[in-house]
mmCIF file of C-alpha atoms in Angstrom:
data_model
loop_
_atom_site.group_PDB
_atom_site.id
_atom_site.type_symbol
_atom_site.label_atom_id
_atom_site.label_comp_id
_atom_site.label_asym_id
_atom_site.label_seq_id
_atom_site.Cartn_x
_atom_site.Cartn_y
_atom_site.Cartn_z
ATOM 1 C CA MET A 1 0.031 0.069 -0.008
ATOM 2 C CA THR A 2 1.101 3.647 -1.070
ATOM 3 C CA ALA A 3 -0.017 7.034 -0.078
ATOM 4 C CA HIS A 4 -0.067 9.363 -2.672
ATOM 5 C CA GLY A 5 -1.742 13.033 -2.228
ATOM 6 C CA GLY A 6 -4.720 11.520 -0.075
ATOM 7 C CA SER A 7 -5.431 8.233 -2.363
ATOM 8 C CA VAL A 8 -3.941 5.142 -1.847
ATOM 9 C CA ARG A 9 -3.261 1.900 -3.609
ATOM 10 C CA CYS A 10 -4.911 -1.186 -1.815
ATOM 11 C CA PHE A 11 -4.545 -4.311 -3.296
ATOM 12 C CA GLY A 12 -4.263 -2.858 -6.999
ATOM 13 C CA THR A 13 -7.182 -0.677 -6.555
ATOM 14 C CA VAL A 14 -7.135 3.445 -5.882
ATOM 15 C CA ARG A 15 -9.267 4.523 -2.861
ATOM 16 C CA ARG A 16 -9.957 7.845 -1.888
ATOM 17 C CA GLY A 17 -11.908 9.038 1.270
ATOM 18 C CA LYS A 18 -12.101 10.290 4.552
ATOM 19 C CA PRO A 19 -12.190 7.714 7.498
ATOM 20 C CA TYR A 20 -15.286 7.659 9.307
ATOM 21 C CA HIS A 21 -16.520 5.528 12.797
ATOM 22 C CA ASP A 22 -19.592 4.856 13.912
ATOM 23 C CA PHE A 23 -19.453 4.964 17.870
ATOM 24 C CA SER A 24 -22.887 3.332 18.033
ATOM 25 C CA ALA A 25 -21.902 0.158 15.984
ATOM 26 C CA CYS A 26 -18.054 0.136 17.414
ATOM 27 C CA ILE A 27 -17.447 -2.741 19.879
ATOM 28 C CA ALA A 28 -13.895 -1.489 20.739
ATOM 29 C CA CYS A 29 -12.644 -4.801 20.043
ATOM 30 C CA ALA A 30 -9.145 -2.781 18.691
ATOM 31 C CA ALA A 31 -9.134 -5.070 15.414
ATOM 32 C CA CYS A 32 -9.179 -1.523 13.754
ATOM 33 C CA ALA A 33 -5.968 -0.668 15.783
ATOM 34 C CA VAL A 34 -4.081 -3.678 15.044
ATOM 35 C CA ALA A 35 -4.648 -3.401 11.100
ATOM 36 C CA CYS A 36 -3.845 0.601 11.169
ATOM 37 C CA GLU A 37 -0.245 0.540 10.288
ATOM 38 C CA PRO A 38 0.551 4.204 10.626
ATOM 39 C CA ARG A 39 -1.287 3.753 14.214
ATOM 40 C CA ALA A 40 -3.635 6.548 13.265
ATOM 41 C CA ILE A 41 -5.914 4.564 15.628
ATOM 42 C CA GLY A 42 -5.078 3.835 19.178
ATOM 43 C CA ILE A 43 -6.421 2.150 22.203
ATOM 44 C CA VAL A 44 -5.612 3.144 25.856
ATOM 45 C CA ILE A 45 -6.885 1.292 28.829
ATOM 46 C CA ASP A 46 -7.746 3.191 31.959
ATOM 47 C CA GLU A 47 -8.004 0.861 34.752
ATOM 48 C CA GLY A 48 -8.711 3.505 37.376
ATOM 49 C CA GLU A 49 -11.657 4.455 35.621
ATOM 50 C CA GLY A 50 -12.639 0.900 34.103
ATOM 51 C CA THR A 51 -12.510 2.467 30.556
ATOM 52 C CA LEU A 52 -11.286 1.963 27.134
ATOM 53 C CA ILE A 53 -10.263 4.988 25.170
ATOM 54 C CA TRP A 54 -10.404 4.722 21.403
ATOM 55 C CA THR A 55 -8.772 7.319 19.109
ATOM 56 C CA LEU A 56 -8.445 8.150 15.260
ATOM 57 C CA ASP A 57 -5.643 10.605 14.814
ATOM 58 C CA PHE A 58 -7.050 12.087 10.952
ATOM 59 C CA GLU A 59 -3.611 13.810 10.450
ATOM 60 C CA LEU A 60 -1.723 10.289 10.877
ATOM 61 C CA CYS A 61 -4.371 8.663 8.985
ATOM 62 C CA THR A 62 -3.473 7.295 5.402
ATOM 63 C CA SER A 63 -7.031 6.312 3.951
ATOM 64 C CA CYS A 64 -5.881 3.003 3.290
ATOM 65 C CA GLY A 65 -9.033 1.539 4.297
ATOM 66 C CA ALA A 66 -7.348 -1.139 5.926
ATOM 67 C CA CYS A 67 -9.585 -0.618 9.112
ATOM 68 C CA HIS A 68 -12.814 -1.250 7.103
ATOM 69 C CA PRO A 69 -12.410 -5.413 6.190
ATOM 70 C CA VAL A 70 -11.395 -5.988 9.980
ATOM 71 C CA CYS A 71 -14.101 -4.381 11.726
ATOM 72 C CA PRO A 72 -16.858 -7.066 12.673
ATOM 73 C CA THR A 73 -19.444 -4.769 12.975
ATOM 74 C CA LYS A 74 -18.466 -2.484 9.844
ATOM 75 C CA ALA A 75 -18.197 0.396 12.205
ATOM 76 C CA MET A 76 -14.625 1.636 10.484
ATOM 77 C CA GLY A 77 -14.762 2.591 6.795
ATOM 78 C CA LEU A 78 -13.868 5.461 4.065
ATOM 79 C CA LEU A 79 -16.386 8.170 2.955
ATOM 80 C CA PRO A 80 -15.778 8.357 -0.818
ATOM 81 C CA ASP A 81 -14.491 11.041 -2.854
ATOM 82 C CA VAL A 82 -13.777 13.430 0.457
ATOM 83 C CA ASN A 83 -10.222 13.961 0.639
ATOM 84 C CA PRO A 84 -9.132 14.236 4.544
ATOM 85 C CA ALA A 85 -6.684 17.110 3.699
ATOM 86 C CA ASP A 86 -9.627 19.169 2.698
ATOM 87 C CA GLU A 87 -10.913 19.609 6.199
ATOM 88 C CA ALA A 88 -8.795 19.555 9.254
ATOM 89 C CA GLU A 89 -10.251 17.675 12.205
ATOM 90 C CA PRO A 90 -9.185 17.131 15.524
ATOM 91 C CA PRO A 91 -8.620 13.516 16.712
ATOM 92 C CA LYS A 92 -11.817 11.368 17.305
ATOM 93 C CA ARG A 93 -11.807 10.343 21.239
ATOM 94 C CA CYS A 94 -14.383 7.498 22.259
ATOM 95 C CA VAL A 95 -14.634 6.294 25.740
ATOM 96 C CA PHE A 96 -16.146 3.038 26.461
ATOM 97 C CA ALA A 97 -16.715 1.170 29.918
ATOM 98 C CA LEU A 98 -14.936 -2.162 30.354
ATOM 99 C CA ALA A 99 -16.540 -5.523 31.643
ATOM 100 C CA GLU A 100 -15.055 -6.734 34.809
ATOM 101 C CA CYS A 101 -14.403 -10.443 35.256
ATOM 102 C CA GLU A 102 -16.984 -12.212 37.451
ATOM 103 C CA GLU A 103 -14.764 -14.273 39.327
ATOM 104 C CA CYS A 104 -11.293 -11.789 40.205
ATOM 105 C CA GLY A 105 -12.928 -8.382 39.078
ATOM 106 C CA ALA A 106 -10.179 -7.841 36.526
ATOM 107 C CA TYR A 107 -11.251 -5.661 33.371
ATOM 108 C CA TYR A 108 -10.936 -8.047 30.564
ATOM 109 C CA ALA A 109 -12.767 -6.483 27.217
ATOM 110 C CA SER A 110 -15.216 -3.532 26.616
ATOM 111 C CA ARG A 111 -18.732 -4.370 27.680
ATOM 112 C CA LYS A 112 -19.980 -3.826 24.130
ATOM 113 C CA GLU A 113 -17.827 -6.165 22.958
ATOM 114 C CA VAL A 114 -18.967 -8.951 25.450
ATOM 115 C CA ALA A 115 -22.684 -8.163 24.692
ATOM 116 C CA TYR A 116 -21.655 -8.614 20.809
ATOM 117 C CA ALA A 117 -20.094 -11.817 21.214
ATOM 118 C CA ASN A 118 -23.222 -12.908 23.533
ATOM 119 C CA ALA A 119 -25.537 -11.719 21.038
ATOM 120 C CA LEU A 120 -23.710 -14.103 18.182
ATOM 121 C CA LEU A 121 -23.577 -16.810 20.455
ATOM 122 C CA SER A 122 -27.197 -16.534 21.303
ATOM 123 C CA GLU A 123 -28.061 -17.218 17.783
ATOM 124 C CA LEU A 124 -26.753 -20.883 18.120
ATOM 125 C CA ASP A 125 -28.687 -23.819 19.383
ATOM 126 C CA HIS A 126 -26.463 -26.065 21.522
ATOM 127 C CA ALA A 127 -24.541 -26.907 24.568
ATOM 128 C CA ASP A 128 -21.193 -25.589 23.594
ATOM 129 C CA ALA A 129 -22.734 -22.062 22.777
ATOM 130 C CA ALA A 130 -24.165 -21.923 26.173
ATOM 131 C CA LEU A 131 -21.004 -22.720 28.063
ATOM 132 C CA ALA A 132 -19.361 -20.229 25.797
ATOM 133 C CA ARG A 133 -21.777 -17.485 26.838
ATOM 134 C CA ALA A 134 -21.226 -18.415 30.484
ATOM 135 C CA MET A 135 -17.084 -18.085 29.851
ATOM 136 C CA THR A 136 -18.059 -14.559 28.359
ATOM 137 C CA LYS A 137 -18.201 -13.162 31.887
ATOM 138 C CA LEU A 138 -14.547 -14.235 32.748
ATOM 139 C CA CYS A 139 -11.101 -12.708 32.022
ATOM 140 C CA PRO A 140 -8.667 -14.444 29.720
ATOM 141 C CA GLU A 141 -6.726 -15.883 32.973
ATOM 142 C CA CYS A 142 -9.453 -17.277 34.789
ATOM 143 C CA LYS A 143 -10.957 -18.989 31.692
ATOM 144 C CA ARG A 144 -7.410 -20.525 31.845
ATOM 145 C CA ILE A 145 -7.595 -21.576 35.315
ATOM 146 C CA ARG A 146 -11.095 -23.144 35.087
ATOM 147 C CA ASP A 147 -9.609 -25.251 31.541
ATOM 148 C CA ALA A 148 -6.815 -26.257 33.943
ATOM 149 C CA GLN A 149 -8.808 -27.318 36.567
ATOM 150 C CA ALA A 150 -11.172 -29.156 34.254
ATOM 151 C CA ALA A 151 -8.431 -30.993 32.438
ATOM 152 C CA GLN A 152 -7.030 -32.023 36.153
ATOM 153 C CA ARG A 153 -10.424 -33.743 36.658
ATOM 154 C CA ARG A 154 -10.488 -35.230 33.500
ATOM 155 C CA ALA A 155 -7.041 -36.886 34.174
ATOM 156 C CA GLY A 156 -8.230 -37.876 37.420
ATOM 157 C CA MET A 157 -11.415 -40.137 36.177
ATOM 158 C CA ARG A 158 -9.141 -41.777 33.527
ATOM 159 C CA ARG A 159 -6.984 -43.391 36.440
#
């Protein structure tokens, strides 16, 4: 991908546009921040406040559109035929509440991301989906501990 005066060559096509972010659709999963090579999208966790702060710096953005295909809710994209250089805009800043682990109290994901995962799992009709929904209430460390305990119980049954 190469940027040339507001246009960007992405996988053989030239895209122009200004990045947009739909806060109401965003679940703060950070996929866009990971995909953003120029680091125009940032994520900061404030554990003292129990929040995730999502930012988009329009000056750093190259309008490559890498954020769009990785966004599970299509909250990110480019507004076509709008040159970001035409309108100087201050960085966008959004604040998301974090979910707390039901076992240890640690913050582990945005509440919107947990709700999104539960909504997807609710569409599935089998026991594994119900178990997975219960596990969305736990941080990764508590999940690992539960998995290790379950494996230990299973190993004890085999003897």
